[in-house]
């Protein structure tokens, strides 16, 4: 890689300064407006209707969810999309636990009532003592919390609820080994979602919004819950069927719905506490997300390494004193063989190679013992199925 090469990073939202500091000014230009960026970094900006420049080699979302990014379209172009799983876990965990407490103790209704009191002295105290009966709640110890999704956030919520004395049952058929190690042994595992709903006094959601999770909390599953249940949703709006929840609230099946994704119908309902998408809105979470994504974008741009991508396989190869290229391609037979043949025909020797695949995509990092000229690049780009090819040269010291 040329020592004078500059990478250009376009930001579509305000990104925490601590994250942007990961891009040294000597090698990076970072701005909210620029032509021909190499990477884009964003938070909640909706990219679906955006014309993404052909120069963009990577997208980084400073948060966990990526439903505001056209991931499939970018995958077809060979562009990895990075996110920050777990960087905001503590922030969301705290708000989920707060949601349970708000529902259990009628905190919001009680506060609103108190603000309406127009009295003082003994009259005020009498009004307070008379009214408090209507806000009688329940305590969390002994109640059962169902946790849907046991990723970084779900695990923290489950463990925190156990520490508060709750019984916890979790459901996640795709739980990772890392999450399983971090999950307390006291968490019961549900074989099905129906089983989880049947056993739960409250249910909290911590899954991304994908086809399989849309309306995962629905009319049929709510009917399985114990009467007076609570639903907490700090995941995504579409994970919960709002119409079904409103019906359950009206019938008394549900006691309260706590959500971070307000709609006009939800705001108007007296048993809904709707917050303005506060899940990861802490200074610490915003900084953690920005730092994680910036570091992963930087490593990809400079070294071709991939970590925490939602559409590309985890791929990390230590740098040697060698010339590096990376190839994203369709996951079909003999791609590595064809790439190796092109390299051998150019008289170069492969010093190190890593090939990984996920679904229909594959990714290869190759280190060779000499400069990679335009002829090799053109030959490899001509292979049917190659999506992107990046020449990273030698590591910059």
Coordinates of C-alpha atoms in Angstrom, one line a residue:
X1 CA 0.0 0.0 0.0
X2 CA 1.3 3.4 -0.9
X3 CA 2.5 5.4 2.1
X4 CA 0.7 8.4 0.7
X5 CA -2.6 6.8 0.2
X6 CA -5.5 8.5 2.0
X7 CA -8.7 6.8 3.0
X8 CA -12.0 8.8 2.9
X9 CA -14.7 8.1 5.4
X10 CA -18.2 9.6 4.9
X11 CA -20.3 10.0 8.1
X12 CA -24.1 10.1 7.7
X13 CA -24.9 10.9 11.4
X14 CA -23.0 12.5 14.3
X15 CA -20.5 9.9 15.4
X16 CA -18.9 10.0 18.9
X17 CA -15.6 11.8 18.7
X18 CA -13.8 9.0 20.5
X19 CA -14.6 6.7 17.6
X20 CA -13.5 9.2 14.9
X21 CA -10.2 9.6 16.7
X22 CA -9.4 6.0 15.7
X23 CA -8.9 7.4 12.1
X24 CA -5.5 9.2 12.2
X25 CA -5.5 12.4 10.2
X26 CA -2.3 11.5 8.5
X27 CA -4.1 8.7 6.6
X28 CA -7.8 9.5 6.8
X29 CA -10.2 12.2 5.7
X30 CA -13.4 12.1 7.6
X31 CA -16.4 14.4 6.8
X32 CA -20.1 14.5 6.5
X33 CA -20.0 15.5 2.9
X34 CA -17.5 14.2 0.4
X35 CA -17.2 12.6 -3.1
X36 CA -15.9 9.1 -3.7
X37 CA -15.7 7.8 -0.1
X38 CA -14.0 4.5 0.7
X39 CA -16.2 3.8 3.6
X40 CA -19.4 5.1 5.2
X41 CA -20.1 5.3 8.9
X42 CA -23.6 5.9 10.3
X43 CA -26.0 5.3 13.1
X44 CA -29.7 5.5 12.3
X45 CA -29.6 7.2 8.8
X46 CA -31.8 5.3 6.4
X47 CA -29.7 4.2 3.4
X48 CA -32.3 2.3 1.5
X49 CA -33.1 5.1 -0.9
X50 CA -29.5 6.4 -1.0
X51 CA -27.3 6.0 -4.1
X52 CA -24.2 4.5 -2.6
X53 CA -21.1 5.5 -4.5
X54 CA -19.2 2.8 -6.4
X55 CA -16.0 3.6 -4.5
X56 CA -17.5 2.5 -1.1
X57 CA -15.7 -0.6 0.1
X58 CA -17.3 -1.0 3.5
X59 CA -20.2 0.3 5.6
X60 CA -20.0 0.6 9.4
X61 CA -23.1 1.0 11.6
X62 CA -22.3 2.3 15.1
X63 CA -25.0 0.1 16.7
X64 CA -26.3 -3.4 16.6
X65 CA -29.2 -3.3 14.2
X66 CA -28.7 -2.9 10.4
X67 CA -32.3 -2.8 9.1
X68 CA -31.6 0.8 8.0
X69 CA -28.9 -0.5 5.6
X70 CA -29.5 -2.4 2.3
X71 CA -27.4 -5.3 3.3
X72 CA -28.5 -7.6 0.5
X73 CA -27.7 -5.0 -2.2
X74 CA -24.3 -4.4 -0.6
X75 CA -23.6 -8.2 -0.4
X76 CA -24.2 -8.5 -4.1
X77 CA -21.6 -5.8 -4.6
X78 CA -19.1 -7.5 -2.3
X79 CA -19.3 -4.8 0.3
X80 CA -19.1 -5.9 4.0
X81 CA -21.4 -4.2 6.5
X82 CA -20.0 -3.9 10.0
X83 CA -21.9 -3.4 13.2
X84 CA -21.1 -3.1 17.0
X85 CA -22.7 -6.1 18.7
X86 CA -22.5 -5.9 22.5
X87 CA -21.1 -2.4 22.5
X88 CA -24.4 -1.0 23.7
X89 CA -25.4 -4.0 25.8
X90 CA -25.2 -2.4 29.2
X91 CA -27.2 0.6 28.1
X92 CA -30.0 -1.5 26.8
X93 CA -29.9 -3.9 29.7
X94 CA -30.3 -1.0 32.2
X95 CA -33.3 0.4 30.2
X96 CA -34.9 -3.1 30.0
X97 CA -34.6 -3.5 33.7
X98 CA -36.0 0.0 34.2
X99 CA -38.9 -1.0 32.0
X100 CA -39.7 -3.9 34.2
X101 CA -39.6 -1.7 37.3
X102 CA -41.8 1.0 35.6
X103 CA -44.4 -1.7 34.8
X104 CA -44.3 -3.3 38.2
X105 CA -44.6 -0.2 40.2
X106 CA -46.8 2.0 37.9
X107 CA -44.1 4.7 38.1
X108 CA -45.1 6.7 35.1
X109 CA -48.8 6.8 36.0
X110 CA -48.0 7.7 39.5
X111 CA -45.7 10.5 38.4
X112 CA -48.3 11.9 36.0
X113 CA -50.9 11.9 38.8
X114 CA -48.6 13.7 41.2
X115 CA -48.0 16.4 38.7
X116 CA -51.7 17.1 38.5
X117 CA -52.1 17.8 42.3
X118 CA -52.9 21.4 43.1
X119 CA -52.5 21.5 46.8
X120 CA -50.0 22.0 49.6
X121 CA -49.3 21.2 53.2
X122 CA -51.7 18.8 54.9
X123 CA -54.1 18.9 51.9
X124 CA -51.3 17.7 49.6
X125 CA -50.3 14.9 52.0
X126 CA -53.9 13.8 52.4
X127 CA -54.3 13.6 48.6
X128 CA -51.1 11.6 48.2
X129 CA -52.1 9.1 50.8
X130 CA -55.6 8.7 49.4
X131 CA -54.4 8.2 45.8
X132 CA -51.5 5.9 46.3
X133 CA -53.8 2.8 46.6
X134 CA -54.6 3.1 42.8
X135 CA -50.9 2.7 42.0
X136 CA -50.3 -0.5 44.0
X137 CA -47.8 -2.7 42.0
X138 CA -46.0 -5.9 42.4
X139 CA -42.4 -6.9 43.2
X140 CA -40.1 -8.7 40.8
X141 CA -38.6 -11.5 43.0
X142 CA -40.4 -14.7 42.3
X143 CA -41.9 -13.5 39.0
X144 CA -40.7 -15.2 35.7
X145 CA -39.1 -13.2 33.0
X146 CA -39.0 -14.7 29.5
X147 CA -36.0 -13.4 27.4
X148 CA -36.3 -13.8 23.7
X149 CA -32.8 -13.6 22.2
X150 CA -29.7 -14.5 24.1
X151 CA -27.1 -12.4 22.4
X152 CA -24.9 -9.8 24.2
X153 CA -27.9 -7.8 25.4
X154 CA -30.2 -10.7 26.2
X155 CA -27.6 -12.4 28.3
X156 CA -27.0 -9.3 30.3
X157 CA -30.7 -8.8 30.9
X158 CA -31.2 -12.4 31.9
X159 CA -28.3 -12.3 34.4
X160 CA -29.5 -9.0 35.8
X161 CA -33.0 -10.2 36.3
X162 CA -31.7 -13.3 38.1
X163 CA -29.8 -11.0 40.4
X164 CA -33.0 -9.2 41.2
X165 CA -34.6 -12.5 42.3
X166 CA -36.6 -13.2 39.2
X167 CA -36.9 -16.6 37.6
X168 CA -35.6 -16.4 34.1
X169 CA -36.4 -18.5 31.0
X170 CA -34.6 -17.8 27.7
X171 CA -35.1 -18.8 24.1
X172 CA -32.5 -18.6 21.4
X173 CA -31.9 -21.5 19.0
X174 CA -28.8 -19.8 17.6
X175 CA -27.1 -18.9 20.8
X176 CA -23.3 -18.7 20.4
X177 CA -20.8 -20.5 22.4
X178 CA -19.5 -17.2 23.8
X179 CA -23.0 -16.2 24.9
X180 CA -23.6 -19.6 26.4
X181 CA -20.5 -19.2 28.6
X182 CA -21.6 -15.8 29.8
X183 CA -25.1 -16.8 30.6
X184 CA -25.8 -17.7 34.2
X185 CA -26.5 -21.4 34.9
X186 CA -29.7 -20.2 36.6
X187 CA -31.4 -19.3 33.4
X188 CA -33.8 -22.0 32.2
X189 CA -33.9 -22.8 28.5
X190 CA -37.2 -22.9 26.6
X191 CA -37.4 -25.4 23.7
X192 CA -40.0 -23.2 22.0
X193 CA -41.4 -19.7 22.1
X194 CA -44.8 -21.1 23.1
X195 CA -43.2 -22.7 26.1
X196 CA -41.5 -19.4 27.1
X197 CA -44.8 -17.4 26.9
X198 CA -46.7 -20.0 28.9
X199 CA -44.3 -19.8 31.8
X200 CA -43.7 -16.0 31.8
X201 CA -45.1 -13.1 33.8
X202 CA -43.1 -10.7 31.6
X203 CA -41.4 -11.1 28.3
X204 CA -38.5 -9.0 26.9
X205 CA -37.3 -9.0 23.3
X206 CA -33.6 -8.8 22.3
X207 CA -33.5 -10.0 18.7
X208 CA -32.8 -8.2 15.4
X209 CA -35.7 -7.4 13.0
X210 CA -35.5 -10.0 10.2
X211 CA -38.2 -12.0 8.4
X212 CA -38.1 -14.8 11.1
X213 CA -38.5 -12.4 14.0
X214 CA -41.2 -10.0 12.6
X215 CA -44.3 -10.1 14.9
X216 CA -42.6 -12.8 17.0
X217 CA -44.8 -11.4 19.8
X218 CA -48.2 -12.0 18.4
X219 CA -51.9 -12.6 19.3
X220 CA -51.5 -16.4 19.6
X221 CA -48.4 -16.2 21.9
X222 CA -49.9 -13.4 24.0
X223 CA -52.9 -15.7 24.6
X224 CA -50.5 -18.2 26.3
X225 CA -49.2 -15.7 28.9
X226 CA -50.4 -15.5 32.4
X227 CA -53.0 -12.8 33.0
X228 CA -51.6 -9.4 33.9
X229 CA -48.4 -9.9 31.9
X230 CA -45.9 -7.3 30.8
X231 CA -44.2 -7.0 27.4
X232 CA -40.9 -5.1 27.1
X233 CA -39.5 -4.2 23.7
X234 CA -36.2 -2.5 23.3
X235 CA -35.3 -4.5 20.2
X236 CA -37.1 -3.3 17.1
X237 CA -40.7 -2.1 16.5
X238 CA -41.6 -4.8 14.1
X239 CA -40.7 -7.6 16.5
X240 CA -44.0 -7.0 18.3
X241 CA -47.4 -7.0 16.7
X242 CA -48.7 -3.7 18.1
X243 CA -52.3 -4.4 17.2
X244 CA -52.3 -7.7 19.1
X245 CA -50.7 -6.0 22.2
X246 CA -53.3 -3.3 22.2
X247 CA -56.1 -5.9 22.1
X248 CA -54.4 -7.8 25.0
X249 CA -54.1 -4.5 27.0
X250 CA -57.8 -3.7 26.4
X251 CA -58.9 -7.2 27.5
X252 CA -56.8 -7.1 30.6
X253 CA -54.6 -10.0 29.5
X254 CA -51.6 -7.6 29.5
X255 CA -51.0 -5.1 32.3
X256 CA -48.4 -2.9 30.5
X257 CA -46.4 -2.6 27.3
X258 CA -43.1 -0.9 27.5
X259 CA -41.6 0.0 24.1
X260 CA -38.9 2.1 22.6
X261 CA -40.8 2.4 19.3
X262 CA -43.8 4.7 19.6
X263 CA -46.6 5.0 17.2
X264 CA -49.7 7.2 17.4
X265 CA -51.8 4.3 18.5
X266 CA -49.4 3.2 21.2
X267 CA -48.9 6.8 22.6
X268 CA -52.6 7.2 22.9
X269 CA -53.1 4.1 25.0
X270 CA -53.1 4.5 28.8
X271 CA -51.3 1.2 29.5
X272 CA -48.4 1.8 27.1
X273 CA -45.2 3.5 28.1
X274 CA -43.6 4.5 24.8
X275 CA -40.1 6.0 24.9
X276 CA -38.3 7.9 22.1
X277 CA -35.8 5.1 21.1
X278 CA -33.6 5.6 24.1
X279 CA -32.1 2.0 24.1
X280 CA -28.5 2.9 23.3
X281 CA -28.7 6.6 24.1
X282 CA -26.0 7.0 26.6
X283 CA -22.7 8.7 26.2
X284 CA -20.9 5.5 27.0
X285 CA -22.8 3.3 24.5
X286 CA -22.4 5.8 21.7
X287 CA -18.7 6.0 22.3
X288 CA -18.3 2.2 22.6
X289 CA -20.2 1.6 19.4
X290 CA -18.3 4.3 17.5
X291 CA -14.9 2.9 18.7
X292 CA -15.7 -0.7 17.8
X293 CA -16.9 0.1 14.3
X294 CA -14.1 2.6 13.6
X295 CA -11.5 0.1 14.6
X296 CA -13.0 -2.6 12.5
X297 CA -13.4 -0.3 9.5
X298 CA -9.8 0.8 9.8
X299 CA -8.6 -2.8 10.0
X300 CA -10.6 -3.7 6.9
X301 CA -9.5 -0.7 4.9
X302 CA -5.8 -1.1 5.7
X303 CA -5.5 -4.9 6.2
X304 CA -8.6 -6.5 4.7
X305 CA -9.5 -8.2 8.0
X306 CA -13.1 -8.7 8.8
X307 CA -14.6 -8.7 12.3
X308 CA -18.2 -8.1 13.3
X309 CA -19.7 -8.1 9.9
X310 CA -23.3 -9.0 9.4
X311 CA -22.9 -10.3 5.8
X312 CA -19.3 -11.5 5.5
X313 CA -17.4 -14.3 7.4
X314 CA -15.0 -13.5 10.2
X315 CA -11.7 -13.3 8.4
X316 CA -8.4 -12.2 10.1
X317 CA -4.9 -12.9 8.8
X318 CA -1.8 -11.3 10.5
X319 CA 0.2 -9.1 8.2
X320 CA 3.6 -10.3 6.9
X321 CA 6.2 -8.4 5.1
X322 CA 4.4 -9.2 1.9
X323 CA 2.0 -7.8 -0.6
X324 CA -1.7 -8.4 0.1
X325 CA -4.9 -8.6 -1.9
X326 CA -8.4 -9.5 -0.9
X327 CA -11.2 -11.0 -3.0
X328 CA -14.9 -11.2 -2.3
X329 CA -16.7 -13.7 -4.5
X330 CA -19.7 -15.9 -5.0
X331 CA -19.3 -19.1 -2.9
X332 CA -18.8 -21.5 -5.8
X333 CA -16.3 -24.3 -6.4
X334 CA -12.7 -23.8 -7.5
X335 CA -12.5 -20.0 -6.8
X336 CA -9.4 -20.4 -4.7
X337 CA -7.9 -22.6 -7.4
X338 CA -8.5 -20.1 -10.1
X339 CA -7.1 -17.3 -8.0
X340 CA -4.0 -19.3 -7.2
X341 CA -3.4 -20.1 -10.8
X342 CA -3.5 -16.4 -11.7
X343 CA -0.9 -15.7 -9.0
X344 CA 1.3 -18.6 -10.1
X345 CA 1.1 -17.5 -13.8
X346 CA 2.4 -14.1 -12.7
X347 CA 5.5 -15.8 -11.2
X348 CA 4.5 -14.9 -7.6
X349 CA 4.5 -17.2 -4.6
X350 CA 1.7 -17.3 -2.0
X351 CA 3.2 -16.5 1.4
X352 CA -0.1 -16.9 3.3
X353 CA -3.8 -17.4 2.5
X354 CA -7.1 -17.4 4.3
X355 CA -10.4 -18.4 2.7
X356 CA -13.8 -18.2 4.5
X357 CA -17.4 -18.5 3.4
X358 CA -20.8 -17.7 4.7
X359 CA -24.0 -18.5 2.8
X360 CA -23.6 -17.4 -0.8
X361 CA -20.5 -15.3 -0.2
X362 CA -16.8 -16.2 0.2
X363 CA -13.8 -14.0 1.1
X364 CA -10.1 -14.6 0.5
X365 CA -7.1 -12.9 1.8
X366 CA -3.8 -13.6 0.0
X367 CA -0.3 -12.5 0.8
X368 CA 2.3 -12.9 -2.0
X369 CA 6.0 -12.3 -2.3
X370 CA 6.1 -9.5 -4.8
X371 CA 4.2 -6.5 -6.1
X372 CA 0.7 -7.1 -7.5
X373 CA 0.5 -5.4 -10.9
X374 CA -2.5 -4.3 -12.9
X375 CA -2.3 -7.4 -15.1
X376 CA -2.8 -9.8 -12.2
X377 CA -5.6 -7.7 -10.9
X378 CA -7.4 -7.6 -14.3
X379 CA -7.0 -11.4 -14.7
X380 CA -8.5 -12.1 -11.2
X381 CA -11.3 -9.6 -11.7
X382 CA -12.2 -11.4 -14.9
X383 CA -12.9 -14.7 -13.1
X384 CA -16.7 -15.4 -13.1
X385 CA -18.1 -14.8 -9.7
X386 CA -15.5 -12.3 -8.4
X387 CA -17.4 -9.3 -6.8
X388 CA -14.6 -7.1 -5.5
X389 CA -10.8 -7.2 -5.5
X390 CA -8.7 -4.9 -3.4
X391 CA -4.9 -4.4 -3.7
X392 CA -3.6 -3.5 -0.2
X393 CA 0.1 -3.7 -1.0
X394 CA 2.6 -4.0 1.8
X395 CA 1.7 -3.0 5.4
X396 CA 2.4 0.6 6.3
X397 CA 4.9 1.0 9.1

